[in-house]
PDB file of C-alpha atoms in Angstrom:
ATOM      1  CA  UNK M   2     -37.919   1.542 -12.889  1.00  0.00           C
ATOM      2  CA  UNK M   3     -35.122   3.376 -15.255  1.00  0.00           C
ATOM      3  CA  UNK M   4     -31.690   1.885 -15.721  1.00  0.00           C
ATOM      4  CA  UNK M   5     -29.033   3.787 -14.586  1.00  0.00           C
ATOM      5  CA  UNK M   6     -25.815   3.747 -17.024  1.00  0.00           C
ATOM      6  CA  UNK M   7     -22.180   3.427 -15.927  1.00  0.00           C
ATOM      7  CA  UNK M   8     -19.805   6.474 -15.495  1.00  0.00           C
ATOM      8  CA  UNK M   9     -17.755   6.512 -18.490  1.00  0.00           C
ATOM      9  CA  UNK M  10     -14.415   8.124 -17.483  1.00  0.00           C
ATOM     10  CA  UNK M  11     -13.347  11.192 -19.914  1.00  0.00           C
ATOM     11  CA  UNK M  12     -10.262  12.538 -21.454  1.00  0.00           C
ATOM     12  CA  UNK M  13      -8.448  15.204 -18.473  1.00  0.00           C
ATOM     13  CA  UNK M  14      -7.496  16.838 -21.155  1.00  0.00           C
ATOM     14  CA  UNK M  15     -10.694  17.318 -23.839  1.00  0.00           C
ATOM     15  CA  UNK M  16     -13.312  15.645 -21.355  1.00  0.00           C
ATOM     16  CA  UNK M  17     -14.147  13.484 -24.084  1.00  0.00           C
ATOM     17  CA  UNK M  18     -15.577  10.065 -23.208  1.00  0.00           C
ATOM     18  CA  UNK M  19     -13.413   7.082 -23.649  1.00  0.00           C
ATOM     19  CA  UNK M  20     -15.660   4.095 -23.272  1.00  0.00           C
ATOM     20  CA  UNK M  21     -12.406   1.536 -23.973  1.00  0.00           C
ATOM     21  CA  UNK M  22     -10.250   2.501 -21.208  1.00  0.00           C
ATOM     22  CA  UNK M  23      -9.558  -0.134 -18.957  1.00  0.00           C
ATOM     23  CA  UNK M  24      -8.872  -0.120 -15.160  1.00  0.00           C
ATOM     24  CA  UNK M  25      -5.355  -0.591 -14.420  1.00  0.00           C
ATOM     25  CA  UNK M  26      -4.385  -1.601 -10.707  1.00  0.00           C
ATOM     26  CA  UNK M  27      -1.233  -3.244 -11.697  1.00  0.00           C
ATOM     27  CA  UNK M  28       0.094  -1.104 -14.497  1.00  0.00           C
ATOM     28  CA  UNK M  29       2.636  -3.213 -15.913  1.00  0.00           C
ATOM     29  CA  UNK M  30       2.496  -5.629 -14.126  1.00  0.00           C
ATOM     30  CA  UNK M  31       1.397  -9.804 -14.776  1.00  0.00           C
ATOM     31  CA  UNK M  32       1.348 -13.027 -12.841  1.00  0.00           C
ATOM     32  CA  UNK M  33       4.413 -14.668 -13.972  1.00  0.00           C
ATOM     33  CA  UNK M  34       6.215 -18.411 -12.003  1.00  0.00           C
ATOM     34  CA  UNK M  35       7.669 -16.588  -8.884  1.00  0.00           C
ATOM     35  CA  UNK M  36       8.749 -17.704  -5.284  1.00  0.00           C
ATOM     36  CA  UNK M  37       6.809 -14.981  -3.845  1.00  0.00           C
ATOM     37  CA  UNK M  38       4.849 -11.704  -5.056  1.00  0.00           C
ATOM     38  CA  UNK M  39       5.033  -8.639  -2.641  1.00  0.00           C
ATOM     39  CA  UNK M  40       2.431  -6.783  -3.402  1.00  0.00           C
ATOM     40  CA  UNK M  41       3.198  -2.804  -2.237  1.00  0.00           C
ATOM     41  CA  UNK M  42       1.160  -0.086  -1.441  1.00  0.00           C
ATOM     42  CA  UNK M  43       2.255   3.064  -1.234  1.00  0.00           C
ATOM     43  CA  UNK M  44       1.886   6.047   1.349  1.00  0.00           C
ATOM     44  CA  UNK M  45      -0.841   9.509   1.013  1.00  0.00           C
ATOM     45  CA  UNK M  46      -0.151  10.978  -2.149  1.00  0.00           C
ATOM     46  CA  UNK M  47       2.502   8.760  -3.437  1.00  0.00           C
ATOM     47  CA  UNK M  48       2.609   6.239  -6.651  1.00  0.00           C
ATOM     48  CA  UNK M  49       4.085   3.045  -7.573  1.00  0.00           C
ATOM     49  CA  UNK M  50       7.127   4.621  -8.820  1.00  0.00           C
ATOM     50  CA  UNK M  51       8.706   4.477  -4.943  1.00  0.00           C
ATOM     51  CA  UNK M  52       8.605   1.171  -5.778  1.00  0.00           C
ATOM     52  CA  UNK M  53      10.562   1.513  -8.881  1.00  0.00           C
ATOM     53  CA  UNK M  54      13.725  -0.397  -8.285  1.00  0.00           C
ATOM     54  CA  UNK M  55      13.473  -2.976  -5.325  1.00  0.00           C
ATOM     55  CA  UNK M  56      13.223  -5.232  -7.675  1.00  0.00           C
ATOM     56  CA  UNK M  57      16.496  -5.236  -8.940  1.00  0.00           C
ATOM     57  CA  UNK M  58      17.482  -5.622  -4.773  1.00  0.00           C
ATOM     58  CA  UNK M  59      15.089  -8.181  -3.949  1.00  0.00           C
ATOM     59  CA  UNK M  60      15.774 -11.036  -6.974  1.00  0.00           C
ATOM     60  CA  UNK M  61      14.980 -12.093  -9.713  1.00  0.00           C
ATOM     61  CA  UNK M  62      12.401 -14.592  -7.306  1.00  0.00           C
ATOM     62  CA  UNK M  63      10.338 -12.288  -6.045  1.00  0.00           C
ATOM     63  CA  UNK M  64       8.033 -10.513  -8.110  1.00  0.00           C
ATOM     64  CA  UNK M  65       7.268  -6.928  -6.780  1.00  0.00           C
ATOM     65  CA  UNK M  66       3.585  -6.284  -7.435  1.00  0.00           C
ATOM     66  CA  UNK M  67       2.971  -2.258  -6.867  1.00  0.00           C
ATOM     67  CA  UNK M  68      -1.095  -1.414  -6.947  1.00  0.00           C
ATOM     68  CA  UNK M  69      -1.996   1.535  -8.737  1.00  0.00           C
ATOM     69  CA  UNK M  70      -4.466   3.548  -6.580  1.00  0.00           C
ATOM     70  CA  UNK M  71      -7.121   5.687  -8.455  1.00  0.00           C
ATOM     71  CA  UNK M  72      -5.770   9.441  -8.950  1.00  0.00           C
ATOM     72  CA  UNK M  73      -2.631   8.677  -9.946  1.00  0.00           C
ATOM     73  CA  UNK M  74      -0.565   7.930 -13.070  1.00  0.00           C
ATOM     74  CA  UNK M  75      -2.249   6.305 -15.686  1.00  0.00           C
ATOM     75  CA  UNK M  76      -5.641   6.441 -13.085  1.00  0.00           C
ATOM     76  CA  UNK M  77      -5.193  10.495 -13.057  1.00  0.00           C
ATOM     77  CA  UNK M  78      -8.617  10.275 -14.294  1.00  0.00           C
ATOM     78  CA  UNK M  79     -10.785   8.911 -11.677  1.00  0.00           C
ATOM     79  CA  UNK M  80     -10.994  10.517  -8.852  1.00  0.00           C
ATOM     80  CA  UNK M  81      -8.880   9.051  -5.336  1.00  0.00           C
ATOM     81  CA  UNK M  82     -11.561   7.483  -2.733  1.00  0.00           C
ATOM     82  CA  UNK M  83     -11.492   8.791   0.505  1.00  0.00           C
ATOM     83  CA  UNK M  84     -12.997   5.142   1.640  1.00  0.00           C
ATOM     84  CA  UNK M  85     -10.267   2.853   2.989  1.00  0.00           C
ATOM     85  CA  UNK M  86     -12.100  -0.006   3.587  1.00  0.00           C
ATOM     86  CA  UNK M  87     -14.087   0.446  -0.113  1.00  0.00           C
ATOM     87  CA  UNK M  88     -10.706   0.696  -1.906  1.00  0.00           C
ATOM     88  CA  UNK M  89      -9.683  -2.413   0.308  1.00  0.00           C
ATOM     89  CA  UNK M  90     -12.440  -4.382  -1.250  1.00  0.00           C
ATOM     90  CA  UNK M  91     -11.523  -3.096  -4.737  1.00  0.00           C
ATOM     91  CA  UNK M  92      -8.114  -4.241  -4.213  1.00  0.00           C
ATOM     92  CA  UNK M  93      -8.592  -7.431  -3.318  1.00  0.00           C
ATOM     93  CA  UNK M  94     -11.262  -8.315  -6.379  1.00  0.00           C
ATOM     94  CA  UNK M  95      -8.591  -6.854  -8.298  1.00  0.00           C
ATOM     95  CA  UNK M  96      -5.255  -9.308  -7.131  1.00  0.00           C
ATOM     96  CA  UNK M  97      -7.891 -12.332  -6.787  1.00  0.00           C
ATOM     97  CA  UNK M  98      -8.935 -11.721 -10.852  1.00  0.00           C
ATOM     98  CA  UNK M  99      -4.670 -11.313 -11.501  1.00  0.00           C
ATOM     99  CA  UNK M 100      -3.735 -14.182  -9.800  1.00  0.00           C
ATOM    100  CA  UNK M 101      -1.354 -12.672  -8.063  1.00  0.00           C
ATOM    101  CA  UNK M 102      -2.716 -14.760  -4.841  1.00  0.00           C
ATOM    102  CA  UNK M 103      -0.645 -17.890  -5.234  1.00  0.00           C
ATOM    103  CA  UNK M 104       2.149 -17.019  -2.750  1.00  0.00           C
ATOM    104  CA  UNK M 105       2.517 -13.476  -1.632  1.00  0.00           C
ATOM    105  CA  UNK M 106       3.208 -11.168   1.225  1.00  0.00           C
ATOM    106  CA  UNK M 107       2.032  -7.616   1.858  1.00  0.00           C
ATOM    107  CA  UNK M 108       4.185  -4.223   2.195  1.00  0.00           C
ATOM    108  CA  UNK M 109       2.513  -1.112   2.926  1.00  0.00           C
ATOM    109  CA  UNK M 110       4.014   2.489   4.263  1.00  0.00           C
ATOM    110  CA  UNK M 111       1.978   5.192   6.086  1.00  0.00           C
ATOM    111  CA  UNK M 112      -1.688   5.033   4.349  1.00  0.00           C
ATOM    112  CA  UNK M 113      -0.522   1.723   2.742  1.00  0.00           C
ATOM    113  CA  UNK M 114      -0.225   0.136   6.233  1.00  0.00           C
ATOM    114  CA  UNK M 115      -3.585   0.316   6.956  1.00  0.00           C
ATOM    115  CA  UNK M 116      -4.886  -0.367   3.207  1.00  0.00           C
ATOM    116  CA  UNK M 117      -2.866  -3.494   2.869  1.00  0.00           C
ATOM    117  CA  UNK M 118      -4.293  -4.478   6.234  1.00  0.00           C
ATOM    118  CA  UNK M 119      -7.663  -3.758   5.200  1.00  0.00           C
ATOM    119  CA  UNK M 120      -7.040  -5.643   2.040  1.00  0.00           C
ATOM    120  CA  UNK M 121      -6.044  -9.078   3.939  1.00  0.00           C
ATOM    121  CA  UNK M 122      -9.190  -8.723   6.056  1.00  0.00           C
ATOM    122  CA  UNK M 123     -11.297  -8.799   3.134  1.00  0.00           C
ATOM    123  CA  UNK M 124      -8.819 -11.485   1.634  1.00  0.00           C
ATOM    124  CA  UNK M 125     -10.179 -13.391   5.161  1.00  0.00           C
ATOM    125  CA  UNK M 126     -13.762 -13.075   4.355  1.00  0.00           C
ATOM    126  CA  UNK M 127     -13.906 -14.478   0.849  1.00  0.00           C
ATOM    127  CA  UNK M 128     -11.598 -17.703   2.364  1.00  0.00           C
ATOM    128  CA  UNK M 129      -8.356 -16.439   0.914  1.00  0.00           C
ATOM    129  CA  UNK M 130      -5.138 -17.503   2.528  1.00  0.00           C
ATOM    130  CA  UNK M 131      -3.216 -14.854   4.250  1.00  0.00           C
ATOM    131  CA  UNK M 132      -0.731 -13.534   3.265  1.00  0.00           C
ATOM    132  CA  UNK M 133       2.755 -15.123   4.424  1.00  0.00           C
ATOM    133  CA  UNK M 134       3.449 -12.018   5.565  1.00  0.00           C
ATOM    134  CA  UNK M 135       2.977  -8.777   6.264  1.00  0.00           C
ATOM    135  CA  UNK M 136       4.959  -5.771   6.428  1.00  0.00           C
ATOM    136  CA  UNK M 137       3.949  -2.061   7.562  1.00  0.00           C
ATOM    137  CA  UNK M 138       6.087   0.759   7.805  1.00  0.00           C
ATOM    138  CA  UNK M 139       5.559   4.044   8.829  1.00  0.00           C
ATOM    139  CA  UNK M 140       2.053   4.058  10.217  1.00  0.00           C
ATOM    140  CA  UNK M 141       0.486   3.727  13.987  1.00  0.00           C
ATOM    141  CA  UNK M 142      -1.830   0.749  14.736  1.00  0.00           C
ATOM    142  CA  UNK M 143      -5.037   0.952  12.930  1.00  0.00           C
ATOM    143  CA  UNK M 144      -7.508   1.667  16.348  1.00  0.00           C
ATOM    144  CA  UNK M 145      -5.114   4.998  16.296  1.00  0.00           C
ATOM    145  CA  UNK M 146      -5.783   6.871  13.448  1.00  0.00           C
ATOM    146  CA  UNK M 147      -9.220   9.756  13.065  1.00  0.00           C
ATOM    147  CA  UNK M 148      -7.342  12.482  14.064  1.00  0.00           C
ATOM    148  CA  UNK M 149      -6.182  15.557  11.803  1.00  0.00           C
ATOM    149  CA  UNK M 150      -3.298  15.184   9.630  1.00  0.00           C
ATOM    150  CA  UNK M 151      -3.352  18.413   7.841  1.00  0.00           C
ATOM    151  CA  UNK M 152      -6.289  18.450   5.220  1.00  0.00           C
ATOM    152  CA  UNK M 153      -7.384  21.764   6.900  1.00  0.00           C
ATOM    153  CA  UNK M 154      -3.602  23.692   5.753  1.00  0.00           C
ATOM    154  CA  UNK M 155      -3.700  25.326   3.032  1.00  0.00           C
ATOM    155  CA  UNK M 156      -2.017  24.588   0.050  1.00  0.00           C
ATOM    156  CA  UNK M 157       1.065  26.386   1.054  1.00  0.00           C
ATOM    157  CA  UNK M 158       1.168  24.959   4.544  1.00  0.00           C
ATOM    158  CA  UNK M 159       0.718  21.348   3.410  1.00  0.00           C
ATOM    159  CA  UNK M 160       3.464  21.495   1.161  1.00  0.00           C
ATOM    160  CA  UNK M 161       5.874  22.722   4.289  1.00  0.00           C
ATOM    161  CA  UNK M 162       4.989  20.144   5.734  1.00  0.00           C
ATOM    162  CA  UNK M 163       5.310  17.669   2.996  1.00  0.00           C
ATOM    163  CA  UNK M 164       8.714  18.998   2.776  1.00  0.00           C
ATOM    164  CA  UNK M 165       9.659  18.866   5.933  1.00  0.00           C
ATOM    165  CA  UNK M 166       8.487  15.016   6.553  1.00  0.00           C
ATOM    166  CA  UNK M 167      11.079  14.652   3.873  1.00  0.00           C
ATOM    167  CA  UNK M 168       8.275  13.977   1.146  1.00  0.00           C
ATOM    168  CA  UNK M 169       9.803  16.526  -1.404  1.00  0.00           C
ATOM    169  CA  UNK M 170      13.286  16.356  -3.187  1.00  0.00           C
ATOM    170  CA  UNK M 171      14.537  17.680  -5.788  1.00  0.00           C
ATOM    171  CA  UNK M 172      14.270  21.191  -7.658  1.00  0.00           C
ATOM    172  CA  UNK M 173      10.795  20.299  -9.440  1.00  0.00           C
ATOM    173  CA  UNK M 174       9.303  19.526  -5.632  1.00  0.00           C
ATOM    174  CA  UNK M 175       6.522  22.613  -6.108  1.00  0.00           C
ATOM    175  CA  UNK M 176       5.770  21.444  -9.583  1.00  0.00           C
ATOM    176  CA  UNK M 177       5.257  17.675  -8.398  1.00  0.00           C
ATOM    177  CA  UNK M 178       3.199  18.301  -4.967  1.00  0.00           C
ATOM    178  CA  UNK M 179       0.755  20.723  -7.794  1.00  0.00           C
ATOM    179  CA  UNK M 180      -0.250  17.262  -9.445  1.00  0.00           C
ATOM    180  CA  UNK M 181      -0.658  15.676  -6.723  1.00  0.00           C
ATOM    181  CA  UNK M 182      -1.917  18.305  -4.428  1.00  0.00           C
ATOM    182  CA  UNK M 183      -5.670  16.765  -5.337  1.00  0.00           C
ATOM    183  CA  UNK M 184      -4.959  12.375  -4.769  1.00  0.00           C
ATOM    184  CA  UNK M 185      -2.868  13.685  -1.476  1.00  0.00           C
ATOM    185  CA  UNK M 186      -5.448  15.768   0.101  1.00  0.00           C
ATOM    186  CA  UNK M 187      -8.145  12.987  -0.393  1.00  0.00           C
ATOM    187  CA  UNK M 188      -5.703  10.333   1.262  1.00  0.00           C
ATOM    188  CA  UNK M 189      -5.323  12.284   3.824  1.00  0.00           C
ATOM    189  CA  UNK M 190      -9.089  12.838   4.003  1.00  0.00           C
ATOM    190  CA  UNK M 191      -9.300   9.220   4.027  1.00  0.00           C
ATOM    191  CA  UNK M 192      -6.879   8.192   6.537  1.00  0.00           C
ATOM    192  CA  UNK M 193      -8.800  10.779   8.921  1.00  0.00           C
ATOM    193  CA  UNK M 194     -12.023   9.236   9.012  1.00  0.00           C
ATOM    194  CA  UNK M 195     -10.686   5.629   8.342  1.00  0.00           C
ATOM    195  CA  UNK M 196     -11.994   3.437  11.784  1.00  0.00           C
ATOM    196  CA  UNK M 197     -10.989  -0.050  11.419  1.00  0.00           C
ATOM    197  CA  UNK M 198     -13.416  -2.881  10.746  1.00  0.00           C
ATOM    198  CA  UNK M 199     -14.748  -5.045  13.928  1.00  0.00           C
ATOM    199  CA  UNK M 200     -12.195  -8.147  13.259  1.00  0.00           C
ATOM    200  CA  UNK M 201     -10.289 -10.631  15.107  1.00  0.00           C
ATOM    201  CA  UNK M 202      -6.417 -10.376  14.366  1.00  0.00           C
ATOM    202  CA  UNK M 203      -4.936 -11.291  11.284  1.00  0.00           C
ATOM    203  CA  UNK M 204      -3.659 -14.977  10.915  1.00  0.00           C
ATOM    204  CA  UNK M 205       0.020 -14.301   9.073  1.00  0.00           C
ATOM    205  CA  UNK M 206       2.964 -12.794  10.642  1.00  0.00           C
ATOM    206  CA  UNK M 207       3.906  -9.600  11.206  1.00  0.00           C
ATOM    207  CA  UNK M 208       6.950  -7.320  10.476  1.00  0.00           C
ATOM    208  CA  UNK M 209       6.256  -3.943  11.886  1.00  0.00           C
ATOM    209  CA  UNK M 210       8.857  -0.984  11.291  1.00  0.00           C
ATOM    210  CA  UNK M 211       9.012   2.569  12.023  1.00  0.00           C
ATOM    211  CA  UNK M 212      11.649   5.156  11.816  1.00  0.00           C
ATOM    212  CA  UNK M 213      13.359   7.464  14.238  1.00  0.00           C
ATOM    213  CA  UNK M 214      12.169  10.739  14.814  1.00  0.00           C
ATOM    214  CA  UNK M 215       8.793  10.155  12.843  1.00  0.00           C
ATOM    215  CA  UNK M 216       6.120  12.994  14.032  1.00  0.00           C
ATOM    216  CA  UNK M 217       3.236  10.479  12.771  1.00  0.00           C
ATOM    217  CA  UNK M 218       4.005   7.350  13.876  1.00  0.00           C
ATOM    218  CA  UNK M 219       5.382   7.754  16.729  1.00  0.00           C
ATOM    219  CA  UNK M 220       6.957   4.073  19.002  1.00  0.00           C
ATOM    220  CA  UNK M 221       4.422   4.032  20.818  1.00  0.00           C
ATOM    221  CA  UNK M 222       1.861   4.641  18.341  1.00  0.00           C
ATOM    222  CA  UNK M 223       4.209   1.619  16.137  1.00  0.00           C
ATOM    223  CA  UNK M 224       4.166  -1.262  18.887  1.00  0.00           C
ATOM    224  CA  UNK M 225       0.221  -1.212  19.024  1.00  0.00           C
ATOM    225  CA  UNK M 226       0.265  -3.139  15.934  1.00  0.00           C
ATOM    226  CA  UNK M 227       1.528  -5.797  18.411  1.00  0.00           C
ATOM    227  CA  UNK M 228      -2.115  -6.925  18.840  1.00  0.00           C
ATOM    228  CA  UNK M 229      -3.138  -6.961  15.319  1.00  0.00           C
ATOM    229  CA  UNK M 230      -1.643 -10.873  14.466  1.00  0.00           C
ATOM    230  CA  UNK M 231      -2.207 -14.449  16.080  1.00  0.00           C
ATOM    231  CA  UNK M 232       1.480 -15.050  14.479  1.00  0.00           C
ATOM    232  CA  UNK M 233       4.877 -13.979  15.152  1.00  0.00           C
ATOM    233  CA  UNK M 234       5.790  -9.830  15.301  1.00  0.00           C
ATOM    234  CA  UNK M 235       8.789  -9.056  14.308  1.00  0.00           C
ATOM    235  CA  UNK M 236       9.944  -5.477  15.261  1.00  0.00           C
ATOM    236  CA  UNK M 237      12.710  -3.404  13.284  1.00  0.00           C
ATOM    237  CA  UNK M 238      13.242   0.749  13.572  1.00  0.00           C
ATOM    238  CA  UNK M 239      15.335   2.084  11.197  1.00  0.00           C
ATOM    239  CA  UNK M 240      16.957   6.073  10.803  1.00  0.00           C
ATOM    240  CA  UNK M 241      15.397   8.563   8.160  1.00  0.00           C
ATOM    241  CA  UNK M 242      12.026   9.798   9.312  1.00  0.00           C
ATOM    242  CA  UNK M 243       8.716   9.543   7.696  1.00  0.00           C
ATOM    243  CA  UNK M 244       9.923   9.169   4.255  1.00  0.00           C
ATOM    244  CA  UNK M 245      13.004   7.260   4.855  1.00  0.00           C
ATOM    245  CA  UNK M 246      11.961   4.124   1.974  1.00  0.00           C
ATOM    246  CA  UNK M 247      12.744   7.042  -0.516  1.00  0.00           C
ATOM    247  CA  UNK M 248      16.099   8.133   0.563  1.00  0.00           C
ATOM    248  CA  UNK M 249      19.451   6.719   1.381  1.00  0.00           C
ATOM    249  CA  UNK M 250      17.963   4.626   4.903  1.00  0.00           C
ATOM    250  CA  UNK M 251      15.756   2.982   2.479  1.00  0.00           C
ATOM    251  CA  UNK M 252      18.721   0.210   1.903  1.00  0.00           C
ATOM    252  CA  UNK M 253      18.202  -1.272   5.378  1.00  0.00           C
ATOM    253  CA  UNK M 254      14.300  -1.778   5.033  1.00  0.00           C
ATOM    254  CA  UNK M 255      14.625  -3.808   1.640  1.00  0.00           C
ATOM    255  CA  UNK M 256      17.764  -5.651   3.464  1.00  0.00           C
ATOM    256  CA  UNK M 257      14.933  -6.471   5.939  1.00  0.00           C
ATOM    257  CA  UNK M 258      12.760  -7.546   3.136  1.00  0.00           C
ATOM    258  CA  UNK M 259      15.274  -9.873   1.262  1.00  0.00           C
ATOM    259  CA  UNK M 260      15.995 -11.103   4.694  1.00  0.00           C
ATOM    260  CA  UNK M 261      12.398 -11.602   5.178  1.00  0.00           C
ATOM    261  CA  UNK M 262      11.068 -13.098   2.278  1.00  0.00           C
ATOM    262  CA  UNK M 263      14.746 -15.673   1.859  1.00  0.00           C
ATOM    263  CA  UNK M 264      13.143 -18.879   3.186  1.00  0.00           C
ATOM    264  CA  UNK M 265      10.649 -18.440   0.321  1.00  0.00           C
ATOM    265  CA  UNK M 266      13.400 -18.326  -2.224  1.00  0.00           C
ATOM    266  CA  UNK M 267      16.066 -20.662  -0.708  1.00  0.00           C
ATOM    267  CA  UNK M 268      13.441 -23.300  -1.200  1.00  0.00           C
ATOM    268  CA  UNK M 269      12.718 -24.628  -4.718  1.00  0.00           C
ATOM    269  CA  UNK M 270       9.847 -26.309  -3.720  1.00  0.00           C
ATOM    270  CA  UNK M 271       8.319 -23.283  -2.668  1.00  0.00           C
ATOM    271  CA  UNK M 272       7.879 -21.695  -5.821  1.00  0.00           C
ATOM    272  CA  UNK M 273       4.481 -21.393  -6.548  1.00  0.00           C
ATOM    273  CA  UNK M 274       3.465 -21.128 -10.603  1.00  0.00           C
ATOM    274  CA  UNK M 275       1.649 -18.260 -12.443  1.00  0.00           C
ATOM    275  CA  UNK M 276      -1.951 -16.879 -12.409  1.00  0.00           C
ATOM    276  CA  UNK M 277      -3.261 -19.117  -8.713  1.00  0.00           C
ATOM    277  CA  UNK M 278      -4.923 -18.796  -5.876  1.00  0.00           C
ATOM    278  CA  UNK M 279      -5.900 -20.656  -3.055  1.00  0.00           C
ATOM    279  CA  UNK M 280      -8.549 -21.263  -0.915  1.00  0.00           C
ATOM    280  CA  UNK M 281     -11.340 -19.020  -2.845  1.00  0.00           C
ATOM    281  CA  UNK M 282     -14.901 -18.747  -1.820  1.00  0.00           C
ATOM    282  CA  UNK M 283     -17.641 -20.082  -5.129  1.00  0.00           C
TER     283      UNK M 283
END
């Protein structure tokens, strides 16, 4: 039987193979001593830039680790995935290999909340200790996905819809949107066809965050996250709509994160060394 050759990434401009190119899940971030790491998952079409200044607000003892998914930033040469559960498996592997799971929490917004939840499930299957806390934001509970989220819209209609949600700001909104359109459509498709895996509730505390007037995740849909953890569930509501985390209302979110992570900062015995993880299955 003939051996299948691995796919070699191509330069997006010249289509010349680039065999030395390395996949970057956490661009510019490496394991360093921290009281706790906050691994962050962006919304559909989003990129790590959403979390650009979070470190300055959360303090030096919290290492912010944005996840760089295929189809954006330095991974623009890769097609965006439409399979959240497969993506979760890849992210879990990358987190373990990078050594980010000594003491950590997850934050995910919208599609990122689904991905964070699925990654936590994969890590449990691999016998890795659960996150200290899972923050899910701007997302209905996993079992409430499976409806249309805009992939059937024309480009212009989709642009209008994203603007109405508050996801594009400034004079360069159209060019920014056009660049991200293929990735956005792939991400929306991933959410539309997503079905949560059959698994028991997670064994970690949960903070469930919604924004007033969010048409994609109303209060009842967001409240349904309560059944997804065996531990305590903290409920928070902020102003600002679906994309509250990229506007002035994000400071309410950052204050909530800072307060929730404070116990790991104030207790010096909780500071973990860089580059480790616990309870890994051989």
